Amino acid sequence: VNSTDLLKLMAQRGEVPLGSPQRKAATRHLQENLRRIGRVCKDARVPLALCTLAANDAGFAPVGSVAVDLDEAQTKQWSTWMDGAADRMTRDYVAVAEAAEALELLERAAALSDEHAWLRYLQGRALERLGRGDEAYRAYRKARDLDTMPWRAPTGHSEIIRVQAREVGAVLVDVETAFDEVAPPQGVGWQWMVDHVHFSVPGQVLLARAMAQSMGDGVAM
């Protein structure tokens, strides 16, 4: 399956609402499956390494967002502000003044309803253009977590993997941290990824180095 076919296939799977049973089940299943894998490997005396997750946050826009729950007048105003911000931030070239204008519009919209993935992503774009990389990083990751078509794992899954690696005695390959350390302040983008989660050649090299370093520190049983 090529990248285009994969994206089409995923788009057909439908939305996963925020706070839905499916999201809670995904977290629970991840924990349970890692524990089970850990037990099997320990019994078989097979070394186990668990990797945290890196994703294209700065370059890949969220696919789905929740519908705003506002009255008719507020929804119209919210949409006007969002459209104005999107118009500014999706141009081929965004001037600093335009980014500042977009951020102001987004802050107004967020005051009415802020649990919206596209809003958070546009915030990240505006903050990045304004040189506020650390704030952009947080906005992009929030956009990932609010995406109702979660093609990228929620940010909290990496912490689950860290905890389970300690519990089962696995080697932890902290891929997320390795990428964050070399990425610009706003986070991982197209330099390291070819789509939403798959690594480019430089990303594959970075992944291999992170694995080699972690495995070289010693293999737990």
PDB file of C-alpha atoms in Angstrom:
ATOM      1  CA  VAL A   1       0.000   0.000   0.000  1.00  0.00           C
ATOM      2  CA  ASN A   2       1.531   3.336  -1.012  1.00  0.00           C
ATOM      3  CA  SER A   3       1.266   6.481   1.093  1.00  0.00           C
ATOM      4  CA  THR A   4      -1.687   7.905  -0.861  1.00  0.00           C
ATOM      5  CA  ASP A   5      -3.677   4.675  -0.617  1.00  0.00           C
ATOM      6  CA  LEU A   6      -2.903   4.414   3.097  1.00  0.00           C
ATOM      7  CA  LEU A   7      -4.217   7.922   3.764  1.00  0.00           C
ATOM      8  CA  LYS A   8      -7.390   7.214   1.785  1.00  0.00           C
ATOM      9  CA  LEU A   9      -7.924   3.982   3.708  1.00  0.00           C
ATOM     10  CA  MET A  10      -7.478   5.705   7.043  1.00  0.00           C
ATOM     11  CA  ALA A  11      -9.854   8.500   6.049  1.00  0.00           C
ATOM     12  CA  GLN A  12     -12.575   5.910   5.465  1.00  0.00           C
ATOM     13  CA  ARG A  13     -12.321   4.578   9.007  1.00  0.00           C
ATOM     14  CA  GLY A  14     -14.263   7.518  10.439  1.00  0.00           C
ATOM     15  CA  GLU A  15     -13.801   9.839  13.370  1.00  0.00           C
ATOM     16  CA  VAL A  16     -12.917   8.906  16.946  1.00  0.00           C
ATOM     17  CA  PRO A  17     -14.567  11.539  19.173  1.00  0.00           C
ATOM     18  CA  LEU A  18     -12.683  13.058  22.080  1.00  0.00           C
ATOM     19  CA  GLY A  19     -13.379  11.197  25.310  1.00  0.00           C
ATOM     20  CA  SER A  20     -14.917   8.294  23.412  1.00  0.00           C
ATOM     21  CA  PRO A  21     -14.775   4.673  24.650  1.00  0.00           C
ATOM     22  CA  GLN A  22     -12.506   3.862  21.696  1.00  0.00           C
ATOM     23  CA  ARG A  23      -9.852   6.302  22.882  1.00  0.00           C
ATOM     24  CA  LYS A  24      -9.995   4.987  26.424  1.00  0.00           C
ATOM     25  CA  ALA A  25      -9.811   1.433  25.122  1.00  0.00           C
ATOM     26  CA  ALA A  26      -6.760   2.269  22.993  1.00  0.00           C
ATOM     27  CA  THR A  27      -4.905   3.495  26.075  1.00  0.00           C
ATOM     28  CA  ARG A  28      -5.904   0.450  28.097  1.00  0.00           C
ATOM     29  CA  HIS A  29      -5.014  -1.976  25.314  1.00  0.00           C
ATOM     30  CA  LEU A  30      -1.601  -0.364  24.849  1.00  0.00           C
ATOM     31  CA  GLN A  31      -0.816  -0.828  28.541  1.00  0.00           C
ATOM     32  CA  GLU A  32      -2.120  -4.400  28.639  1.00  0.00           C
ATOM     33  CA  ASN A  33      -0.388  -5.471  25.431  1.00  0.00           C
ATOM     34  CA  LEU A  34       2.974  -4.075  26.506  1.00  0.00           C
ATOM     35  CA  ARG A  35       2.693  -5.882  29.832  1.00  0.00           C
ATOM     36  CA  ARG A  36       1.852  -9.115  28.022  1.00  0.00           C
ATOM     37  CA  ILE A  37       4.753  -8.706  25.605  1.00  0.00           C
ATOM     38  CA  GLY A  38       7.055  -8.022  28.549  1.00  0.00           C
ATOM     39  CA  ARG A  39       6.002 -11.198  30.334  1.00  0.00           C
ATOM     40  CA  VAL A  40       6.388 -13.343  27.220  1.00  0.00           C
ATOM     41  CA  CYS A  41       9.861 -11.960  26.490  1.00  0.00           C
ATOM     42  CA  LYS A  42      10.976 -12.380  30.088  1.00  0.00           C
ATOM     43  CA  ASP A  43       9.790 -15.998  30.208  1.00  0.00           C
ATOM     44  CA  ALA A  44      11.523 -16.716  26.914  1.00  0.00           C
ATOM     45  CA  ARG A  45      14.646 -14.808  27.984  1.00  0.00           C
ATOM     46  CA  VAL A  46      14.362 -12.588  24.912  1.00  0.00           C
ATOM     47  CA  PRO A  47      15.666  -9.032  25.302  1.00  0.00           C
ATOM     48  CA  LEU A  48      12.978  -6.427  24.735  1.00  0.00           C
ATOM     49  CA  ALA A  49      13.285  -2.792  23.619  1.00  0.00           C
ATOM     50  CA  LEU A  50      10.342  -0.394  23.599  1.00  0.00           C
ATOM     51  CA  CYS A  51      10.381   2.820  21.582  1.00  0.00           C
ATOM     52  CA  THR A  52       8.541   6.019  22.340  1.00  0.00           C
ATOM     53  CA  LEU A  53       6.815   7.740  19.442  1.00  0.00           C
ATOM     54  CA  ALA A  54       7.682  10.649  17.180  1.00  0.00           C
ATOM     55  CA  ALA A  55       5.206  12.282  14.805  1.00  0.00           C
ATOM     56  CA  ASN A  56       5.044  15.089  12.281  1.00  0.00           C
ATOM     57  CA  ASP A  57       3.458  17.752  14.465  1.00  0.00           C
ATOM     58  CA  ALA A  58       4.772  20.951  12.896  1.00  0.00           C
ATOM     59  CA  GLY A  59       4.154  19.942   9.285  1.00  0.00           C
ATOM     60  CA  PHE A  60       1.050  17.755   9.283  1.00  0.00           C
ATOM     61  CA  ALA A  61      -2.294  19.429   9.965  1.00  0.00           C
ATOM     62  CA  PRO A  62      -4.944  17.587  11.998  1.00  0.00           C
ATOM     63  CA  VAL A  63      -7.478  15.753   9.865  1.00  0.00           C
ATOM     64  CA  GLY A  64     -10.596  16.234  11.994  1.00  0.00           C
ATOM     65  CA  SER A  65     -11.899  18.646  14.615  1.00  0.00           C
ATOM     66  CA  VAL A  66     -14.903  18.645  16.920  1.00  0.00           C
ATOM     67  CA  ALA A  67     -17.896  20.764  15.990  1.00  0.00           C
ATOM     68  CA  VAL A  68     -18.132  23.905  18.095  1.00  0.00           C
ATOM     69  CA  ASP A  69     -20.991  23.897  20.602  1.00  0.00           C
ATOM     70  CA  LEU A  70     -22.118  27.522  20.478  1.00  0.00           C
ATOM     71  CA  ASP A  71     -25.305  29.401  19.708  1.00  0.00           C
ATOM     72  CA  GLU A  72     -25.913  30.615  16.172  1.00  0.00           C
ATOM     73  CA  ALA A  73     -24.494  34.112  16.640  1.00  0.00           C
ATOM     74  CA  GLN A  74     -21.400  32.881  18.470  1.00  0.00           C
ATOM     75  CA  THR A  75     -20.800  30.167  15.872  1.00  0.00           C
ATOM     76  CA  LYS A  76     -20.941  32.745  13.086  1.00  0.00           C
ATOM     77  CA  GLN A  77     -18.478  34.998  14.914  1.00  0.00           C
ATOM     78  CA  TRP A  78     -16.181  32.090  15.747  1.00  0.00           C
ATOM     79  CA  SER A  79     -16.180  30.957  12.114  1.00  0.00           C
ATOM     80  CA  THR A  80     -15.409  34.485  10.898  1.00  0.00           C
ATOM     81  CA  TRP A  81     -12.381  34.705  13.153  1.00  0.00           C
ATOM     82  CA  MET A  82     -11.226  31.211  12.193  1.00  0.00           C
ATOM     83  CA  ASP A  83     -11.633  31.899   8.469  1.00  0.00           C
ATOM     84  CA  GLY A  84      -9.652  35.115   8.812  1.00  0.00           C
ATOM     85  CA  ALA A  85      -6.834  33.347  10.610  1.00  0.00           C
ATOM     86  CA  ALA A  86      -6.802  30.439   8.167  1.00  0.00           C
ATOM     87  CA  ASP A  87      -6.703  32.824   5.187  1.00  0.00           C
ATOM     88  CA  ARG A  88      -3.593  34.481   6.589  1.00  0.00           C
ATOM     89  CA  MET A  89      -1.781  31.357   7.761  1.00  0.00           C
ATOM     90  CA  THR A  90      -2.307  29.158   4.682  1.00  0.00           C
ATOM     91  CA  ARG A  91      -0.715  31.527   2.175  1.00  0.00           C
ATOM     92  CA  ASP A  92       2.509  30.619   0.401  1.00  0.00           C
ATOM     93  CA  TYR A  93       4.238  33.423   2.267  1.00  0.00           C
ATOM     94  CA  VAL A  94       3.077  34.717   5.649  1.00  0.00           C
ATOM     95  CA  ALA A  95       4.393  38.085   6.794  1.00  0.00           C
ATOM     96  CA  VAL A  96       5.097  38.557  10.481  1.00  0.00           C
ATOM     97  CA  ALA A  97       2.319  41.158  10.693  1.00  0.00           C
ATOM     98  CA  GLU A  98      -0.143  38.681   9.172  1.00  0.00           C
ATOM     99  CA  ALA A  99       0.866  36.019  11.683  1.00  0.00           C
ATOM    100  CA  ALA A 100       0.291  38.467  14.525  1.00  0.00           C
ATOM    101  CA  GLU A 101      -3.142  39.330  13.121  1.00  0.00           C
ATOM    102  CA  ALA A 102      -3.996  35.639  12.769  1.00  0.00           C
ATOM    103  CA  LEU A 103      -2.912  34.906  16.327  1.00  0.00           C
ATOM    104  CA  GLU A 104      -5.153  37.691  17.635  1.00  0.00           C
ATOM    105  CA  LEU A 105      -8.112  36.276  15.708  1.00  0.00           C
ATOM    106  CA  LEU A 106      -7.390  32.797  17.017  1.00  0.00           C
ATOM    107  CA  GLU A 107      -7.212  34.036  20.593  1.00  0.00           C
ATOM    108  CA  ARG A 108     -10.653  35.602  20.162  1.00  0.00           C
ATOM    109  CA  ALA A 109     -12.004  32.348  18.741  1.00  0.00           C
ATOM    110  CA  ALA A 110     -10.390  30.309  21.508  1.00  0.00           C
ATOM    111  CA  ALA A 111     -12.147  32.442  24.114  1.00  0.00           C
ATOM    112  CA  LEU A 112     -15.423  31.049  22.746  1.00  0.00           C
ATOM    113  CA  SER A 113     -14.311  27.479  21.970  1.00  0.00           C
ATOM    114  CA  ASP A 114     -10.731  26.186  22.070  1.00  0.00           C
ATOM    115  CA  GLU A 115     -11.021  22.388  21.959  1.00  0.00           C
ATOM    116  CA  HIS A 116     -10.585  22.470  18.201  1.00  0.00           C
ATOM    117  CA  ALA A 117      -7.639  20.783  16.494  1.00  0.00           C
ATOM    118  CA  TRP A 118      -7.498  23.096  13.475  1.00  0.00           C
ATOM    119  CA  LEU A 119      -7.537  26.170  15.736  1.00  0.00           C
ATOM    120  CA  ARG A 120      -4.605  24.823  17.739  1.00  0.00           C
ATOM    121  CA  TYR A 121      -2.678  23.964  14.588  1.00  0.00           C
ATOM    122  CA  LEU A 122      -3.164  27.459  13.173  1.00  0.00           C
ATOM    123  CA  GLN A 123      -1.992  28.836  16.508  1.00  0.00           C
ATOM    124  CA  GLY A 124       1.140  26.756  16.145  1.00  0.00           C
ATOM    125  CA  ARG A 125       1.746  28.112  12.641  1.00  0.00           C
ATOM    126  CA  ALA A 126       1.301  31.703  13.805  1.00  0.00           C
ATOM    127  CA  LEU A 127       3.493  31.278  16.870  1.00  0.00           C
ATOM    128  CA  GLU A 128       6.198  29.595  14.800  1.00  0.00           C
ATOM    129  CA  ARG A 129       6.193  32.477  12.311  1.00  0.00           C
ATOM    130  CA  LEU A 130       6.507  34.915  15.213  1.00  0.00           C
ATOM    131  CA  GLY A 131       9.570  33.093  16.519  1.00  0.00           C
ATOM    132  CA  ARG A 132       7.790  31.700  19.573  1.00  0.00           C
ATOM    133  CA  GLY A 133       8.886  28.128  18.988  1.00  0.00           C
ATOM    134  CA  ASP A 134       8.281  26.695  22.463  1.00  0.00           C
ATOM    135  CA  GLU A 135       4.681  27.921  22.435  1.00  0.00           C
ATOM    136  CA  ALA A 136       4.235  26.621  18.886  1.00  0.00           C
ATOM    137  CA  TYR A 137       5.482  23.204  20.031  1.00  0.00           C
ATOM    138  CA  ARG A 138       2.782  23.021  22.696  1.00  0.00           C
ATOM    139  CA  ALA A 139       0.091  24.198  20.275  1.00  0.00           C
ATOM    140  CA  TYR A 140       1.052  21.614  17.635  1.00  0.00           C
ATOM    141  CA  ARG A 141       1.022  18.778  20.162  1.00  0.00           C
ATOM    142  CA  LYS A 142      -2.341  19.919  21.485  1.00  0.00           C
ATOM    143  CA  ALA A 143      -3.629  19.880  17.905  1.00  0.00           C
ATOM    144  CA  ARG A 144      -2.498  16.269  17.592  1.00  0.00           C
ATOM    145  CA  ASP A 145      -4.312  15.282  20.766  1.00  0.00           C
ATOM    146  CA  LEU A 146      -7.508  17.060  19.672  1.00  0.00           C
ATOM    147  CA  ASP A 147      -7.520  15.482  16.203  1.00  0.00           C
ATOM    148  CA  THR A 148     -10.744  13.484  15.842  1.00  0.00           C
ATOM    149  CA  MET A 149      -9.140  11.481  13.013  1.00  0.00           C
ATOM    150  CA  PRO A 150      -6.100  10.366  15.052  1.00  0.00           C
ATOM    151  CA  TRP A 151      -3.670   9.167  12.423  1.00  0.00           C
ATOM    152  CA  ARG A 152      -0.906   9.983  14.911  1.00  0.00           C
ATOM    153  CA  ALA A 153      -0.779   8.476  18.391  1.00  0.00           C
ATOM    154  CA  PRO A 154      -1.816  10.814  21.215  1.00  0.00           C
ATOM    155  CA  THR A 155       1.151  12.442  22.907  1.00  0.00           C
ATOM    156  CA  GLY A 156       0.397  10.623  26.162  1.00  0.00           C
ATOM    157  CA  HIS A 157       1.163   7.239  24.614  1.00  0.00           C
ATOM    158  CA  SER A 158       4.892   7.867  24.827  1.00  0.00           C
ATOM    159  CA  GLU A 159       4.641   8.267  28.596  1.00  0.00           C
ATOM    160  CA  ILE A 160       2.714   4.998  28.801  1.00  0.00           C
ATOM    161  CA  ILE A 161       5.555   3.322  26.899  1.00  0.00           C
ATOM    162  CA  ARG A 162       8.136   4.813  29.287  1.00  0.00           C
ATOM    163  CA  VAL A 163       6.220   3.531  32.304  1.00  0.00           C
ATOM    164  CA  GLN A 164       5.742   0.074  30.838  1.00  0.00           C
ATOM    165  CA  ALA A 165       9.416  -0.181  29.861  1.00  0.00           C
ATOM    166  CA  ARG A 166      10.322   0.360  33.507  1.00  0.00           C
ATOM    167  CA  GLU A 167       7.682  -2.076  34.737  1.00  0.00           C
ATOM    168  CA  VAL A 168       8.637  -4.927  32.406  1.00  0.00           C
ATOM    169  CA  GLY A 169      12.387  -4.296  32.536  1.00  0.00           C
ATOM    170  CA  ALA A 170      12.733  -3.421  28.859  1.00  0.00           C
ATOM    171  CA  VAL A 171      15.339  -1.224  27.244  1.00  0.00           C
ATOM    172  CA  LEU A 172      13.762   2.152  26.536  1.00  0.00           C
ATOM    173  CA  VAL A 173      14.578   3.767  23.206  1.00  0.00           C
ATOM    174  CA  ASP A 174      13.313   7.292  23.728  1.00  0.00           C
ATOM    175  CA  VAL A 175      12.683   8.131  20.090  1.00  0.00           C
ATOM    176  CA  GLU A 176      10.434  11.070  20.971  1.00  0.00           C
ATOM    177  CA  THR A 177      13.166  12.782  22.979  1.00  0.00           C
ATOM    178  CA  ALA A 178      15.820  12.013  20.365  1.00  0.00           C
ATOM    179  CA  PHE A 179      13.782  13.774  17.695  1.00  0.00           C
ATOM    180  CA  ASP A 180      12.858  16.683  19.951  1.00  0.00           C
ATOM    181  CA  GLU A 181      16.534  17.278  20.691  1.00  0.00           C
ATOM    182  CA  VAL A 182      17.463  17.775  17.039  1.00  0.00           C
ATOM    183  CA  ALA A 183      14.251  19.368  15.767  1.00  0.00           C
ATOM    184  CA  PRO A 184      13.724  23.139  15.845  1.00  0.00           C
ATOM    185  CA  PRO A 185      11.875  24.539  18.889  1.00  0.00           C
ATOM    186  CA  GLN A 186       8.452  24.156  17.246  1.00  0.00           C
ATOM    187  CA  GLY A 187       8.961  20.422  16.911  1.00  0.00           C
ATOM    188  CA  VAL A 188       9.312  17.681  14.325  1.00  0.00           C
ATOM    189  CA  GLY A 189       8.375  18.542  10.748  1.00  0.00           C
ATOM    190  CA  TRP A 190       9.047  17.523   7.178  1.00  0.00           C
ATOM    191  CA  GLN A 191      12.820  17.311   7.546  1.00  0.00           C
ATOM    192  CA  TRP A 192      12.348  14.132   9.562  1.00  0.00           C
ATOM    193  CA  MET A 193       9.065  12.769   8.160  1.00  0.00           C
ATOM    194  CA  VAL A 194       7.605  11.849   4.765  1.00  0.00           C
ATOM    195  CA  ASP A 195       4.016  11.889   6.013  1.00  0.00           C
ATOM    196  CA  HIS A 196       2.311  11.951   9.414  1.00  0.00           C
ATOM    197  CA  VAL A 197       4.446   9.287  11.143  1.00  0.00           C
ATOM    198  CA  HIS A 198       6.855   7.643   8.703  1.00  0.00           C
ATOM    199  CA  PHE A 199      10.471   8.754   8.814  1.00  0.00           C
ATOM    200  CA  SER A 200      12.415  10.351   5.983  1.00  0.00           C
ATOM    201  CA  VAL A 201      15.944   9.097   5.327  1.00  0.00           C
ATOM    202  CA  PRO A 202      17.411  11.540   7.893  1.00  0.00           C
ATOM    203  CA  GLY A 203      14.702  10.428  10.305  1.00  0.00           C
ATOM    204  CA  GLN A 204      15.579   6.788   9.753  1.00  0.00           C
ATOM    205  CA  VAL A 205      19.225   7.551  10.480  1.00  0.00           C
ATOM    206  CA  LEU A 206      18.253   9.343  13.687  1.00  0.00           C
ATOM    207  CA  LEU A 207      16.025   6.437  14.715  1.00  0.00           C
ATOM    208  CA  ALA A 208      18.835   3.940  14.090  1.00  0.00           C
ATOM    209  CA  ARG A 209      21.286   5.996  16.125  1.00  0.00           C
ATOM    210  CA  ALA A 210      18.834   6.289  19.028  1.00  0.00           C
ATOM    211  CA  MET A 211      18.279   2.541  18.997  1.00  0.00           C
ATOM    212  CA  ALA A 212      21.985   1.739  18.763  1.00  0.00           C
ATOM    213  CA  GLN A 213      22.818   4.044  21.631  1.00  0.00           C
ATOM    214  CA  SER A 214      20.062   2.688  23.878  1.00  0.00           C
ATOM    215  CA  MET A 215      20.828  -0.929  23.061  1.00  0.00           C
ATOM    216  CA  GLY A 216      24.504  -0.267  23.645  1.00  0.00           C
ATOM    217  CA  ASP A 217      23.767   0.875  27.209  1.00  0.00           C
ATOM    218  CA  GLY A 218      22.856  -2.696  28.068  1.00  0.00           C
ATOM    219  CA  VAL A 219      20.044  -5.129  27.437  1.00  0.00           C
ATOM    220  CA  ALA A 220      17.616  -5.852  30.273  1.00  0.00           C
ATOM    221  CA  MET A 221      15.986  -9.196  30.735  1.00  0.00           C
TER     222      MET A 221
END
